[in-house]
């Protein structure tokens, strides 16, 4: 069974850092891209960034709102992806989801809540 | 960046009725690279349709997608109680950013 488990969400102060994890099982993780999305309370879905599979260069892209602050990485040997979030702002408060797929995404994690507040 | 506008914002229908949800793009969605997701309260989104009209694995055939260019539609032929949720469209072309519509809430009348 394909599973993605998001973790690492917490309450942090503005300007601080946080790292989220996305642990995968039930499929060959290295063959797939991983996207990160977020959803602010009561709002819609927003794309955060993507890391492609090594077969597609392992490259990353980011939304303009997080570029230069957030970094996505992956460890295919452990079937895990990370979202490193630096210089957090109050507007980064959201539930963060990882999801499998390069364009459309077919499996999602359950989400992890990040609250940025002083 | 492609902007997606969904309508209506809220759709009130009864179980057994037919639902038609619209998604309009600000420019042509190349290759009909459009997906639909369902999100129930407190849950992650669930992929329903990709490439405008291809049902995802395990999705009932009462869900269908159509459209091309800038106009796309999700149709639920006969509503079941579990279908009342929020629905999002997403353009998923090869070049980022991928974008979502603001969502349509399907509520029980």
mmCIF file of N, CA and C in Angstrom, chain A residues 35 37 39 43-47 50 52 61 63 97 102-111, chain B residues 35 37 39 42-47 50-51 88 90 92-94 96-102:
data_model
loop_
_atom_site.group_PDB
_atom_site.id
_atom_site.type_symbol
_atom_site.label_atom_id
_atom_site.label_comp_id
_atom_site.label_asym_id
_atom_site.label_seq_id
_atom_site.Cartn_x
_atom_site.Cartn_y
_atom_site.Cartn_z
ATOM 1 N N UNK A 35 6.218 16.532 -4.531
ATOM 2 C CA UNK A 35 5.781 17.915 -4.412
ATOM 3 C C UNK A 35 5.431 18.217 -2.960
ATOM 4 N N UNK A 37 2.918 20.929 -0.889
ATOM 5 C CA UNK A 37 1.832 21.893 -0.987
ATOM 6 C C UNK A 37 1.527 22.391 0.412
ATOM 7 N N UNK A 39 -1.718 24.602 2.822
ATOM 8 C CA UNK A 39 -3.086 25.097 2.877
ATOM 9 C C UNK A 39 -3.231 25.897 4.167
ATOM 10 N N UNK A 43 -8.301 28.211 3.811
ATOM 11 C CA UNK A 43 -7.961 28.627 2.435
ATOM 12 C C UNK A 43 -7.810 27.435 1.504
ATOM 13 N N UNK A 44 -7.459 27.751 0.260
ATOM 14 C CA UNK A 44 -7.270 26.723 -0.748
ATOM 15 C C UNK A 44 -5.849 26.190 -0.755
ATOM 16 N N UNK A 45 -5.550 25.431 -1.795
ATOM 17 C CA UNK A 45 -4.260 24.756 -1.910
ATOM 18 C C UNK A 45 -3.248 25.632 -2.638
ATOM 19 N N UNK A 46 -2.030 25.601 -2.150
ATOM 20 C CA UNK A 46 -0.938 26.355 -2.762
ATOM 21 C C UNK A 46 0.255 25.437 -2.950
ATOM 22 N N UNK A 47 0.816 25.454 -4.135
ATOM 23 C CA UNK A 47 2.031 24.693 -4.410
ATOM 24 C C UNK A 47 3.223 25.398 -3.774
ATOM 25 N N UNK A 50 8.837 21.411 -5.735
ATOM 26 C CA UNK A 50 8.946 20.042 -6.227
ATOM 27 C C UNK A 50 10.411 19.638 -6.280
ATOM 28 N N UNK A 52 12.389 16.586 -8.362
ATOM 29 C CA UNK A 52 12.168 15.548 -9.346
ATOM 30 C C UNK A 52 13.011 14.314 -9.019
ATOM 31 N N UNK A 61 12.224 23.058 -8.021
ATOM 32 C CA UNK A 61 11.615 24.345 -8.349
ATOM 33 C C UNK A 61 10.766 24.756 -7.159
ATOM 34 N N UNK A 63 7.861 27.840 -5.481
ATOM 35 C CA UNK A 63 6.965 28.976 -5.663
ATOM 36 C C UNK A 63 7.718 30.261 -5.318
ATOM 37 N N UNK A 97 1.561 19.551 3.077
ATOM 38 C CA UNK A 97 1.402 18.191 2.556
ATOM 39 C C UNK A 97 2.534 17.874 1.587
ATOM 40 N N UNK A 102 4.997 14.034 -10.538
ATOM 41 C CA UNK A 102 5.748 15.130 -11.152
ATOM 42 C C UNK A 102 4.848 16.278 -11.580
ATOM 43 N N UNK A 103 3.670 15.955 -12.050
ATOM 44 C CA UNK A 103 2.724 16.994 -12.482
ATOM 45 C C UNK A 103 1.449 16.834 -11.661
ATOM 46 N N UNK A 104 0.511 15.967 -12.070
ATOM 47 C CA UNK A 104 -0.589 15.638 -11.147
ATOM 48 C C UNK A 104 -0.046 14.711 -10.071
ATOM 49 N N UNK A 105 -0.678 14.749 -8.917
ATOM 50 C CA UNK A 105 -0.176 13.975 -7.787
ATOM 51 C C UNK A 105 -1.252 13.004 -7.334
ATOM 52 N N UNK A 106 -0.864 11.751 -7.133
ATOM 53 C CA UNK A 106 -1.866 10.731 -6.870
ATOM 54 C C UNK A 106 -1.940 10.256 -5.425
ATOM 55 N N UNK A 107 -0.905 10.483 -4.642
ATOM 56 C CA UNK A 107 -0.943 10.136 -3.228
ATOM 57 C C UNK A 107 -0.412 11.297 -2.415
ATOM 58 N N UNK A 108 -1.107 11.570 -1.314
ATOM 59 C CA UNK A 108 -0.771 12.688 -0.436
ATOM 60 C C UNK A 108 -0.483 12.183 0.972
ATOM 61 N N UNK A 109 0.397 12.897 1.668
ATOM 62 C CA UNK A 109 0.525 12.680 3.095
ATOM 63 C C UNK A 109 -0.700 13.234 3.808
ATOM 64 N N UNK A 110 -0.756 12.985 5.099
ATOM 65 C CA UNK A 110 -1.921 13.414 5.878
ATOM 66 C C UNK A 110 -1.827 14.886 6.279
ATOM 67 N N UNK A 111 -0.644 15.463 6.085
ATOM 68 C CA UNK A 111 -0.460 16.875 6.417
ATOM 69 C C UNK A 111 0.132 17.067 7.799
ATOM 70 N N UNK B 35 -6.211 18.652 -13.664
ATOM 71 C CA UNK B 35 -6.633 17.622 -12.721
ATOM 72 C C UNK B 35 -7.727 18.173 -11.811
ATOM 73 N N UNK B 37 -9.400 17.443 -7.828
ATOM 74 C CA UNK B 37 -9.217 16.819 -6.526
ATOM 75 C C UNK B 37 -10.448 17.056 -5.665
ATOM 76 N N UNK B 39 -11.605 17.256 -1.593
ATOM 77 C CA UNK B 39 -11.091 17.347 -0.238
ATOM 78 C C UNK B 39 -12.247 17.394 0.756
ATOM 79 N N UNK B 42 -10.875 18.058 7.089
ATOM 80 C CA UNK B 42 -9.857 17.411 7.908
ATOM 81 C C UNK B 42 -9.031 16.360 7.187
ATOM 82 N N UNK B 43 -9.223 16.228 5.875
ATOM 83 C CA UNK B 43 -8.487 15.218 5.116
ATOM 84 C C UNK B 43 -7.612 15.870 4.051
ATOM 85 N N UNK B 44 -6.648 15.093 3.574
ATOM 86 C CA UNK B 44 -5.840 15.526 2.442
ATOM 87 C C UNK B 44 -6.660 15.445 1.157
ATOM 88 N N UNK B 45 -6.284 16.201 0.152
ATOM 89 C CA UNK B 45 -6.970 16.071 -1.137
ATOM 90 C C UNK B 45 -6.806 14.669 -1.715
ATOM 91 N N UNK B 46 -7.753 14.327 -2.590
ATOM 92 C CA UNK B 46 -7.772 13.017 -3.238
ATOM 93 C C UNK B 46 -7.874 13.257 -4.737
ATOM 94 N N UNK B 47 -6.982 12.659 -5.510
ATOM 95 C CA UNK B 47 -7.014 12.823 -6.956
ATOM 96 C C UNK B 47 -8.214 12.095 -7.549
ATOM 97 N N UNK B 50 -7.192 13.302 -13.984
ATOM 98 C CA UNK B 50 -6.017 13.987 -14.505
ATOM 99 C C UNK B 50 -6.072 14.004 -16.027
ATOM 100 N N UNK B 51 -5.242 14.837 -16.621
ATOM 101 C CA UNK B 51 -5.280 15.013 -18.090
ATOM 102 C C UNK B 51 -6.709 15.296 -18.562
ATOM 103 N N UNK B 88 -11.244 20.972 -6.098
ATOM 104 C CA UNK B 88 -10.253 21.876 -6.664
ATOM 105 C C UNK B 88 -9.808 21.393 -8.034
ATOM 106 N N UNK B 90 -6.642 21.822 -10.865
ATOM 107 C CA UNK B 90 -5.211 22.116 -10.870
ATOM 108 C C UNK B 90 -4.700 21.994 -12.297
ATOM 109 N N UNK B 92 -1.583 21.154 -14.442
ATOM 110 C CA UNK B 92 -0.384 20.386 -14.100
ATOM 111 C C UNK B 92 0.544 20.213 -15.287
ATOM 112 N N UNK B 93 0.806 21.329 -15.992
ATOM 113 C CA UNK B 93 1.742 21.253 -17.101
ATOM 114 C C UNK B 93 3.151 20.965 -16.633
ATOM 115 N N UNK B 94 4.038 20.734 -17.569
ATOM 116 C CA UNK B 94 5.419 20.373 -17.232
ATOM 117 C C UNK B 94 6.197 21.508 -16.594
ATOM 118 N N UNK B 96 6.683 24.544 -14.087
ATOM 119 C CA UNK B 96 6.092 25.154 -12.884
ATOM 120 C C UNK B 96 5.908 26.656 -13.088
ATOM 121 N N UNK B 97 5.041 27.285 -12.281
ATOM 122 C CA UNK B 97 4.341 26.685 -11.147
ATOM 123 C C UNK B 97 3.043 25.999 -11.545
ATOM 124 N N UNK B 98 2.721 24.946 -10.818
ATOM 125 C CA UNK B 98 1.386 24.399 -10.932
ATOM 126 C C UNK B 98 0.468 25.267 -10.089
ATOM 127 N N UNK B 99 -0.767 25.449 -10.538
ATOM 128 C CA UNK B 99 -1.692 26.326 -9.810
ATOM 129 C C UNK B 99 -3.028 25.627 -9.625
ATOM 130 N N UNK B 100 -3.759 26.090 -8.600
ATOM 131 C CA UNK B 100 -5.067 25.553 -8.276
ATOM 132 C C UNK B 100 -6.126 26.634 -8.411
ATOM 133 N N UNK B 101 -7.354 26.185 -8.675
ATOM 134 C CA UNK B 101 -8.484 27.079 -8.523
ATOM 135 C C UNK B 101 -8.780 27.288 -7.048
ATOM 136 N N UNK B 102 -9.691 28.202 -6.771
ATOM 137 C CA UNK B 102 -9.989 28.558 -5.378
ATOM 138 C C UNK B 102 -10.928 27.562 -4.707
#
